[in-house]
mmCIF file of C-alpha atoms and ligand atoms in Angstrom:
data_model
loop_
_atom_site.group_PDB
_atom_site.id
_atom_site.type_symbol
_atom_site.label_atom_id
_atom_site.label_comp_id
_atom_site.label_asym_id
_atom_site.label_seq_id
_atom_site.Cartn_x
_atom_site.Cartn_y
_atom_site.Cartn_z
ATOM 1 C CA MET A 29 40.647 14.613 -10.727
ATOM 2 C CA LYS A 30 38.665 14.355 -13.943
ATOM 3 C CA ILE A 31 35.632 12.095 -13.671
ATOM 4 C CA LEU A 32 33.718 10.590 -16.564
ATOM 5 C CA GLY A 33 29.982 10.225 -15.846
ATOM 6 C CA ILE A 34 27.776 7.848 -17.832
ATOM 7 C CA GLU A 35 23.961 7.695 -17.692
ATOM 8 C CA THR A 36 21.879 5.163 -19.647
ATOM 9 C CA SER A 37 19.161 4.106 -17.184
ATOM 10 C CA CYS A 38 16.164 5.076 -19.317
ATOM 11 C CA ASP A 39 15.758 6.973 -22.601
ATOM 12 C CA GLU A 40 18.591 9.489 -22.344
ATOM 13 C CA THR A 41 22.121 8.568 -23.366
ATOM 14 C CA ALA A 42 24.333 11.001 -21.458
ATOM 15 C CA VAL A 43 28.044 11.532 -20.907
ATOM 16 C CA SER A 44 29.810 14.170 -18.845
ATOM 17 C CA LEU A 45 33.332 15.085 -17.809
ATOM 18 C CA ILE A 46 33.724 17.024 -14.571
ATOM 19 C CA GLU A 47 36.665 18.241 -12.532
ATOM 20 C CA ASN A 48 36.318 19.730 -9.045
ATOM 21 C CA LYS A 49 33.052 21.632 -9.337
ATOM 22 C CA GLN A 50 33.251 22.365 -13.057
ATOM 23 C CA ILE A 51 31.576 20.634 -15.958
ATOM 24 C CA LEU A 52 34.254 20.279 -18.669
ATOM 25 C CA SER A 53 31.964 18.842 -21.322
ATOM 26 C CA GLU A 54 28.487 17.393 -21.417
ATOM 27 C CA LYS A 55 26.671 15.322 -24.074
ATOM 28 C CA ILE A 56 23.078 14.232 -24.059
ATOM 29 C CA ALA A 57 21.007 12.416 -26.671
ATOM 30 C CA SER A 58 17.333 12.075 -25.893
ATOM 31 C CA GLN A 59 15.363 9.225 -27.429
ATOM 32 C CA ALA A 60 12.031 10.940 -26.665
ATOM 33 C CA GLY A 61 11.294 11.408 -30.379
ATOM 34 C CA ILE A 62 11.879 7.717 -31.067
ATOM 35 C CA HIS A 63 9.570 6.514 -28.266
ATOM 36 C CA ALA A 64 6.905 9.185 -28.893
ATOM 37 C CA ALA A 65 5.093 6.977 -31.418
ATOM 38 C CA TYR A 66 4.537 4.350 -28.675
ATOM 39 C CA GLY A 67 3.421 6.814 -25.959
ATOM 40 C CA GLY A 68 6.184 5.627 -23.612
ATOM 41 C CA VAL A 69 9.668 4.151 -23.452
ATOM 42 C CA VAL A 70 10.123 0.774 -25.210
ATOM 43 C CA PRO A 71 12.947 -0.982 -23.274
ATOM 44 C CA GLU A 72 14.368 -2.986 -26.195
ATOM 45 C CA ILE A 73 14.557 0.083 -28.433
ATOM 46 C CA ALA A 74 16.096 2.116 -25.599
ATOM 47 C CA SER A 75 19.001 -0.265 -25.034
ATOM 48 C CA ARG A 76 19.731 -0.544 -28.759
ATOM 49 C CA GLU A 77 19.835 3.251 -29.068
ATOM 50 C CA HIS A 78 22.254 3.535 -26.112
ATOM 51 C CA LEU A 79 24.451 0.943 -27.767
ATOM 52 C CA LYS A 80 24.500 2.912 -31.029
ATOM 53 C CA LYS A 81 25.398 6.229 -29.431
ATOM 54 C CA LEU A 82 27.327 5.786 -26.193
ATOM 55 C CA ASN A 83 30.856 5.121 -27.484
ATOM 56 C CA ILE A 84 30.660 7.943 -30.015
ATOM 57 C CA MET A 85 29.412 10.348 -27.341
ATOM 58 C CA ILE A 86 32.244 9.434 -24.938
ATOM 59 C CA GLU A 87 34.779 10.190 -27.672
ATOM 60 C CA GLU A 88 33.003 13.463 -28.538
ATOM 61 C CA ALA A 89 32.916 14.568 -24.878
ATOM 62 C CA LEU A 90 36.648 13.833 -24.547
ATOM 63 C CA SER A 91 37.573 15.679 -27.730
ATOM 64 C CA GLU A 92 35.392 18.686 -26.808
ATOM 65 C CA ALA A 93 37.231 18.940 -23.471
ATOM 66 C CA LYS A 94 40.540 18.378 -25.346
ATOM 67 C CA LEU A 95 41.211 15.269 -23.257
ATOM 68 C CA SER A 96 42.026 11.628 -23.876
ATOM 69 C CA PHE A 97 41.225 8.416 -21.963
ATOM 70 C CA GLU A 98 44.570 8.756 -20.115
ATOM 71 C CA ASP A 99 43.337 11.969 -18.477
ATOM 72 C CA ILE A 100 40.314 10.345 -16.790
ATOM 73 C CA GLY A 101 40.846 9.619 -13.071
ATOM 74 C CA ALA A 102 37.627 7.686 -12.379
ATOM 75 C CA VAL A 103 34.409 6.562 -14.040
ATOM 76 C CA ALA A 104 30.976 7.038 -12.444
ATOM 77 C CA VAL A 105 28.100 5.117 -13.998
ATOM 78 C CA THR A 106 24.422 4.688 -13.155
ATOM 79 C CA ALA A 107 24.063 1.119 -11.902
ATOM 80 C CA ARG A 108 20.452 1.173 -10.588
ATOM 81 C CA PRO A 109 17.474 1.595 -10.761
ATOM 82 C CA GLY A 110 16.402 1.623 -14.405
ATOM 83 C CA LEU A 111 15.726 -0.534 -17.441
ATOM 84 C CA GLU A 112 17.972 -3.610 -17.143
ATOM 85 C CA GLY A 113 19.141 -3.713 -20.753
ATOM 86 C CA SER A 114 19.797 0.033 -20.811
ATOM 87 C CA LEU A 115 21.723 0.020 -17.527
ATOM 88 C CA LEU A 116 23.851 -2.828 -18.845
ATOM 89 C CA VAL A 117 25.035 -0.763 -21.832
ATOM 90 C CA GLY A 118 26.350 2.044 -19.594
ATOM 91 C CA LEU A 119 27.743 -0.322 -16.979
ATOM 92 C CA THR A 120 29.609 -2.409 -19.535
ATOM 93 C CA ALA A 121 31.177 0.690 -21.108
ATOM 94 C CA GLY A 122 32.098 2.092 -17.670
ATOM 95 C CA ARG A 123 33.594 -1.193 -16.474
ATOM 96 C CA ALA A 124 35.593 -1.610 -19.678
ATOM 97 C CA ILE A 125 37.091 1.897 -19.470
ATOM 98 C CA ALA A 126 37.866 1.597 -15.744
ATOM 99 C CA SER A 127 39.457 -1.788 -16.229
ATOM 100 C CA LEU A 128 41.524 -0.843 -19.289
ATOM 101 C CA MET A 129 42.718 2.455 -17.786
ATOM 102 C CA ASN A 130 43.164 0.889 -14.337
ATOM 103 C CA ILE A 131 41.090 3.577 -12.600
ATOM 104 C CA PRO A 132 38.244 3.374 -10.025
ATOM 105 C CA LEU A 133 34.694 2.652 -11.116
ATOM 106 C CA ILE A 134 31.902 4.124 -8.968
ATOM 107 C CA GLU A 135 28.502 2.494 -9.450
ATOM 108 C CA VAL A 136 25.937 5.203 -8.735
ATOM 109 C CA ASP A 137 22.278 5.070 -7.673
ATOM 110 C CA HIS A 138 20.255 7.091 -10.181
ATOM 111 C CA VAL A 139 17.811 8.530 -7.625
ATOM 112 C CA GLU A 140 20.636 9.665 -5.327
ATOM 113 C CA ALA A 141 22.400 11.133 -8.374
ATOM 114 C CA HIS A 142 19.355 13.357 -9.035
ATOM 115 C CA LEU A 143 20.027 14.989 -5.639
ATOM 116 C CA PHE A 144 23.507 15.940 -6.892
ATOM 117 C CA ALA A 145 22.140 17.840 -9.907
ATOM 118 C CA ARG A 146 23.301 21.283 -8.824
ATOM 119 C CA GLU A 147 24.874 24.206 -10.592
ATOM 120 C CA PHE A 148 28.650 23.736 -10.160
ATOM 121 C CA ASN A 149 27.887 20.357 -8.561
ATOM 122 C CA ASP A 150 27.763 21.823 -5.064
ATOM 123 C CA PRO A 151 25.454 19.498 -3.094
ATOM 124 C CA GLY A 152 24.298 22.226 -0.672
ATOM 125 C CA PRO A 153 23.856 22.659 3.100
ATOM 126 C CA THR A 154 22.395 20.013 5.445
ATOM 127 C CA PRO A 155 20.181 18.955 7.142
ATOM 128 C CA GLY A 156 17.847 19.118 4.207
ATOM 129 C CA ILE A 157 14.819 17.520 2.642
ATOM 130 C CA GLY A 158 15.230 16.029 -0.835
ATOM 131 C CA LEU A 159 12.417 15.452 -3.299
ATOM 132 C CA VAL A 160 13.099 13.518 -6.493
ATOM 133 C CA ILE A 161 10.165 13.855 -8.871
ATOM 134 C CA SER A 162 10.558 12.125 -12.202
ATOM 135 C CA GLY A 163 8.954 9.659 -14.575
ATOM 136 C CA GLY A 164 9.854 6.764 -12.295
ATOM 137 C CA HIS A 165 10.020 8.295 -8.810
ATOM 138 C CA THR A 166 8.262 10.502 -6.303
ATOM 139 C CA ARG A 167 10.632 10.055 -3.371
ATOM 140 C CA LEU A 168 11.015 12.238 -0.310
ATOM 141 C CA PHE A 169 14.277 12.054 1.660
ATOM 142 C CA TYR A 170 15.585 13.385 4.922
ATOM 143 C CA ILE A 171 19.205 14.313 4.177
ATOM 144 C CA LYS A 172 20.966 14.285 7.555
ATOM 145 C CA GLU A 173 24.157 14.889 5.673
ATOM 146 C CA TRP A 174 25.214 13.986 2.138
ATOM 147 C CA GLY A 175 25.507 10.206 1.950
ATOM 148 C CA ASP A 176 23.216 9.711 4.980
ATOM 149 C CA TYR A 177 19.582 9.620 3.837
ATOM 150 C CA THR A 178 16.296 8.321 5.193
ATOM 151 C CA VAL A 179 13.464 7.718 2.734
ATOM 152 C CA LEU A 180 10.430 9.423 4.292
ATOM 153 C CA GLY A 181 7.915 8.880 1.521
ATOM 154 C CA ASP A 182 7.502 7.267 -1.860
ATOM 155 C CA THR A 183 4.842 6.790 -4.467
ATOM 156 C CA ARG A 184 2.184 4.182 -3.708
ATOM 157 C CA ASP A 185 1.285 3.813 -7.393
ATOM 158 C CA ASP A 186 2.170 6.119 -10.303
ATOM 159 C CA ALA A 187 5.102 8.527 -10.097
ATOM 160 C CA VAL A 188 4.171 12.179 -10.570
ATOM 161 C CA GLY A 189 6.011 12.401 -13.943
ATOM 162 C CA GLU A 190 4.177 9.259 -15.063
ATOM 163 C CA ALA A 191 0.871 11.009 -14.222
ATOM 164 C CA PHE A 192 1.957 13.956 -16.409
ATOM 165 C CA ASP A 193 2.781 11.546 -19.249
ATOM 166 C CA LYS A 194 -0.534 9.659 -18.941
ATOM 167 C CA VAL A 195 -2.687 12.798 -18.677
ATOM 168 C CA ALA A 196 -0.863 14.288 -21.686
ATOM 169 C CA SER A 197 -1.725 11.169 -23.630
ATOM 170 C CA LEU A 198 -5.434 11.514 -22.587
ATOM 171 C CA LEU A 199 -5.295 15.069 -23.957
ATOM 172 C CA SER A 200 -3.508 13.909 -27.143
ATOM 173 C CA LEU A 201 -0.484 16.048 -26.230
ATOM 174 C CA PRO A 202 2.960 14.814 -27.307
ATOM 175 C CA TYR A 203 5.302 12.647 -25.194
ATOM 176 C CA PRO A 204 7.042 13.447 -22.854
ATOM 177 C CA GLY A 205 3.923 14.802 -21.205
ATOM 178 C CA GLY A 206 5.488 17.093 -18.596
ATOM 179 C CA PRO A 207 6.731 19.841 -20.915
ATOM 180 C CA SER A 208 3.574 19.464 -23.098
ATOM 181 C CA ILE A 209 1.245 19.959 -20.132
ATOM 182 C CA GLU A 210 3.286 22.871 -18.779
ATOM 183 C CA LYS A 211 3.052 24.580 -22.168
ATOM 184 C CA ALA A 212 -0.655 23.790 -22.636
ATOM 185 C CA ALA A 213 -1.494 25.113 -19.132
ATOM 186 C CA VAL A 214 -0.260 28.649 -19.823
ATOM 187 C CA GLY A 215 -3.223 31.008 -19.487
ATOM 188 C CA GLY A 216 -5.527 28.149 -18.423
ATOM 189 C CA ASP A 217 -8.153 28.442 -15.677
ATOM 190 C CA SER A 218 -6.804 26.276 -12.864
ATOM 191 C CA HIS A 219 -10.092 26.577 -10.918
ATOM 192 C CA ARG A 220 -12.392 25.286 -13.655
ATOM 193 C CA PHE A 221 -11.873 21.603 -12.841
ATOM 194 C CA ARG A 222 -11.691 20.388 -9.248
ATOM 195 C CA PHE A 223 -9.468 17.359 -9.469
ATOM 196 C CA PRO A 224 -8.962 15.487 -6.194
ATOM 197 C CA VAL A 225 -5.744 16.273 -4.350
ATOM 198 C CA SER A 226 -4.477 13.084 -2.749
ATOM 199 C CA ARG A 227 -4.371 13.533 1.012
ATOM 200 C CA MET A 228 -2.989 10.560 2.895
ATOM 201 C CA LYS A 229 -2.909 10.803 6.655
ATOM 202 C CA ASN A 230 0.137 10.067 8.835
ATOM 203 C CA THR A 231 2.440 9.338 5.940
ATOM 204 C CA TYR A 232 4.751 11.157 3.570
ATOM 205 C CA ASP A 233 3.788 8.793 0.740
ATOM 206 C CA PHE A 234 2.222 9.993 -2.492
ATOM 207 C CA SER A 235 -0.470 8.633 -4.796
ATOM 208 C CA TYR A 236 -1.188 9.778 -8.357
ATOM 209 C CA SER A 237 -3.319 7.072 -9.961
ATOM 210 C CA GLY A 238 -6.582 8.591 -8.602
ATOM 211 C CA LEU A 239 -5.766 11.966 -10.120
ATOM 212 C CA LYS A 240 -5.086 10.421 -13.518
ATOM 213 C CA THR A 241 -8.394 8.513 -13.342
ATOM 214 C CA ALA A 242 -10.251 11.695 -12.327
ATOM 215 C CA VAL A 243 -8.964 13.424 -15.482
ATOM 216 C CA LEU A 244 -10.041 10.430 -17.582
ATOM 217 C CA TYR A 245 -13.557 10.457 -16.051
ATOM 218 C CA GLU A 246 -13.877 14.216 -16.498
ATOM 219 C CA ILE A 247 -13.180 13.880 -20.223
ATOM 220 C CA LYS A 248 -15.202 10.709 -20.765
ATOM 221 C CA TYR A 249 -18.301 11.245 -18.604
ATOM 222 C CA ARG A 250 -18.643 14.997 -18.071
ATOM 223 C CA LEU A 251 -17.254 16.706 -21.142
ATOM 224 C CA LYS A 252 -18.381 13.788 -23.344
ATOM 225 C CA ARG A 253 -16.609 15.266 -26.362
ATOM 226 C CA GLU A 254 -13.147 15.772 -27.735
ATOM 227 C CA PRO A 255 -11.647 18.465 -25.459
ATOM 228 C CA SER A 256 -11.408 21.845 -27.209
ATOM 229 C CA GLU A 257 -8.252 23.971 -27.014
ATOM 230 C CA THR A 258 -9.735 25.870 -24.062
ATOM 231 C CA ASP A 259 -10.706 22.609 -22.327
ATOM 232 C CA ILE A 260 -7.161 21.280 -22.761
ATOM 233 C CA ARG A 261 -5.684 24.497 -21.367
ATOM 234 C CA ASP A 262 -7.983 24.439 -18.327
ATOM 235 C CA ILE A 263 -7.575 20.699 -17.681
ATOM 236 C CA ALA A 264 -3.776 21.040 -17.894
ATOM 237 C CA ALA A 265 -3.766 24.024 -15.497
ATOM 238 C CA SER A 266 -6.165 22.342 -13.027
ATOM 239 C CA PHE A 267 -4.222 19.070 -13.186
ATOM 240 C CA GLN A 268 -0.932 20.817 -12.388
ATOM 241 C CA GLU A 269 -2.422 22.454 -9.278
ATOM 242 C CA ALA A 270 -3.726 19.110 -7.977
ATOM 243 C CA ALA A 271 -0.461 17.306 -8.808
ATOM 244 C CA PHE A 272 1.763 19.867 -7.071
ATOM 245 C CA ALA A 273 -0.235 20.370 -3.854
ATOM 246 C CA PRO A 274 0.881 17.128 -2.090
ATOM 247 C CA LEU A 275 4.517 17.703 -3.123
ATOM 248 C CA ILE A 276 4.581 21.100 -1.441
ATOM 249 C CA LYS A 277 2.595 19.971 1.596
ATOM 250 C CA ASN A 278 4.846 16.955 2.310
ATOM 251 C CA CYS A 279 8.089 18.900 1.755
ATOM 252 C CA LEU A 280 7.028 21.637 4.147
ATOM 253 C CA ALA A 281 5.770 19.207 6.801
ATOM 254 C CA ALA A 282 8.989 17.172 6.594
ATOM 255 C CA ALA A 283 11.203 20.279 6.726
ATOM 256 C CA ARG A 284 9.393 21.387 9.894
ATOM 257 C CA GLU A 285 9.465 17.928 11.505
ATOM 258 C CA TYR A 286 13.194 17.473 10.841
ATOM 259 C CA SER A 287 14.190 21.125 11.405
ATOM 260 C CA ALA A 288 15.663 21.236 7.920
ATOM 261 C CA GLY A 289 16.279 24.646 6.396
ATOM 262 C CA TRP A 290 16.628 23.464 2.804
ATOM 263 C CA ILE A 291 14.459 21.577 0.348
ATOM 264 C CA PHE A 292 16.377 20.175 -2.633
ATOM 265 C CA LEU A 293 14.186 19.416 -5.618
ATOM 266 C CA SER A 294 15.256 17.395 -8.596
ATOM 267 C CA GLY A 295 14.068 15.111 -11.403
ATOM 268 C CA GLY A 296 12.274 15.989 -14.631
ATOM 269 C CA VAL A 297 9.148 17.418 -12.967
ATOM 270 C CA ALA A 298 11.323 19.919 -11.037
ATOM 271 C CA ALA A 299 11.898 21.660 -14.398
ATOM 272 C CA ASN A 300 8.273 22.860 -14.255
ATOM 273 C CA GLY A 301 7.974 26.647 -13.943
ATOM 274 C CA ARG A 302 4.573 26.565 -12.207
ATOM 275 C CA LEU A 303 5.951 24.201 -9.545
ATOM 276 C CA ARG A 304 8.820 26.633 -8.906
ATOM 277 C CA GLU A 305 6.347 29.501 -8.578
ATOM 278 C CA LYS A 306 4.159 27.518 -6.180
ATOM 279 C CA PHE A 307 7.130 26.652 -3.952
ATOM 280 C CA SER A 308 8.190 30.279 -3.764
ATOM 281 C CA GLU A 309 4.599 31.315 -2.887
ATOM 282 C CA ALA A 310 4.375 28.599 -0.194
ATOM 283 C CA LEU A 311 7.755 29.531 1.326
ATOM 284 C CA ALA A 312 7.203 33.307 1.411
ATOM 285 C CA GLY A 313 7.843 34.408 4.984
ATOM 286 C CA GLU A 314 9.301 30.994 5.962
ATOM 287 C CA LYS A 315 12.906 30.338 6.953
ATOM 288 C CA ILE A 316 12.953 27.277 4.696
ATOM 289 C CA ARG A 317 14.424 27.622 1.209
ATOM 290 C CA ALA A 318 13.709 25.551 -1.891
ATOM 291 C CA VAL A 319 16.624 24.866 -4.212
ATOM 292 C CA PHE A 320 16.044 23.879 -7.836
ATOM 293 C CA PRO A 321 18.764 22.789 -10.264
ATOM 294 C CA PRO A 322 18.966 24.622 -13.592
ATOM 295 C CA ARG A 323 16.227 23.215 -15.832
ATOM 296 C CA ARG A 324 18.617 21.275 -18.076
ATOM 297 C CA LEU A 325 19.987 19.371 -15.047
ATOM 298 C CA CYS A 326 16.513 18.376 -13.763
ATOM 299 C CA THR A 327 15.953 15.701 -16.403
ATOM 300 C CA ASP A 328 18.340 12.771 -16.710
ATOM 301 C CA ASN A 329 21.954 13.790 -17.350
ATOM 302 C CA ALA A 330 25.444 12.470 -16.680
ATOM 303 C CA SER A 331 26.845 15.488 -14.799
ATOM 304 C CA MET A 332 24.720 14.539 -11.778
ATOM 305 C CA VAL A 333 26.051 10.967 -12.023
ATOM 306 C CA ALA A 334 29.657 12.222 -12.181
ATOM 307 C CA ALA A 335 29.057 14.592 -9.241
ATOM 308 C CA CYS A 336 27.500 11.828 -7.137
ATOM 309 C CA GLY A 337 30.413 9.527 -8.062
ATOM 310 C CA ALA A 338 32.947 12.227 -7.124
ATOM 311 C CA PHE A 339 31.279 12.561 -3.701
ATOM 312 C CA HIS A 340 31.470 8.804 -3.005
ATOM 313 C CA LEU A 341 35.040 8.566 -4.280
ATOM 314 C CA LYS A 342 36.052 11.140 -1.691
HETATM 315 O O1 KG4 B 414 14.251 12.715 -14.424
HETATM 316 P P1 KG4 B 414 13.680 12.295 -15.729
HETATM 317 O O2 KG4 B 414 14.319 12.818 -16.971
HETATM 318 O O3 KG4 B 414 13.676 10.729 -15.896
HETATM 319 C C1 KG4 B 414 13.399 9.803 -14.876
HETATM 320 O O4 KG4 B 414 14.309 9.514 -14.046
HETATM 321 O O5 KG4 B 414 12.235 9.338 -14.867
HETATM 322 O O6 KG4 B 414 12.119 12.682 -15.685
HETATM 323 C C2 KG4 B 414 11.276 12.496 -16.783
HETATM 324 C C3 KG4 B 414 9.874 12.879 -16.356
HETATM 325 C C4 KG4 B 414 8.821 12.618 -17.426
HETATM 326 O O7 KG4 B 414 7.716 11.970 -16.821
HETATM 327 C C5 KG4 B 414 8.450 14.009 -17.917
HETATM 328 O O8 KG4 B 414 7.114 14.096 -18.381
HETATM 329 C C6 KG4 B 414 8.668 14.838 -16.670
HETATM 330 O O9 KG4 B 414 9.816 14.284 -16.057
HETATM 331 N N1 KG4 B 414 8.928 16.257 -16.984
HETATM 332 C C7 KG4 B 414 8.146 17.281 -16.569
HETATM 333 C C8 KG4 B 414 8.684 18.457 -17.149
HETATM 334 N N2 KG4 B 414 9.795 18.117 -17.877
HETATM 335 C C9 KG4 B 414 9.930 16.757 -17.753
HETATM 336 N N3 KG4 B 414 7.039 17.299 -15.803
HETATM 337 C C10 KG4 B 414 6.440 18.497 -15.588
HETATM 338 N N4 KG4 B 414 6.894 19.663 -16.126
HETATM 339 C C11 KG4 B 414 8.001 19.682 -16.906
HETATM 340 N N5 KG4 B 414 8.431 20.834 -17.427
HETATM 341 ZN ZN1 ZN B 415 15.931 10.310 -13.571
#
């Protein structure tokens, strides 16, 4: 069955058509350039942009796959969580198509959908540990089996992607901050700055606001000048090390506690090359394996929404 996936929860308008485990066509329009001037996503602008683009993108995805509305067997759409106005654009389009074509509509949870961002949409073996790390979430799951999750930990304040975005802004690097910091950190001295690694006892929760403040204080009270190119490189590299340490520590501890052989990472921050390297270093000699989606499926996309919808439809 061909499934149309729609994603409009934040600043990406995305459409995908999948069948079995294949992506037939995929469209994504990022609004990052539009929001860059404001240093973050402006909800009103986001929903207007979705409204401008979504219908055109659905038609383009269909024509690229040489399909028409009659060929779609079900519609999967992100229903929560996200920006209300933006979600409404996708939901309204999804409901209209499902109702007119008389086909099922699957309302998908965006965070769960991130866990379905896999090459060929194969969700992977269980039991596993899931970690969704994005601009809005730092959530650790125990995946007993697909569809049966326990949230083990969550962010207490800022999400890890949000910390990347805020630190990038402190360093005058462009939005979105994650890719900017990753690029700036190349060749940087990750030992030059000792940023605090959040260590919370007896919990799988995360905290990132202290780390962001530590970077601010370092620039304002210790450097006391505009950071040079070398400073930016070293701050970015040191920040990444401090940001990634609790992610790796909690994933490993949870995998051991729940006898899970697999750690599934997803969300925009999972696109980071240094994070991937650090996981493979930490898991060397372990029986636990870390699975990352291809980089393009880490950030928001509609193929993960369609794949999650296909799973629930079954
Ligand atoms: O999953 P996503 O596209 O949207 C949400 O659901 O939030 O994640 C976006 C977040 C942003 O905070 C962005 O800065 C971060 O993911 N990000 C990265 C990288 N690419 C995107 N963080 C670190 N390294 C990256 N390469
Ligand atoms: Zn997301």
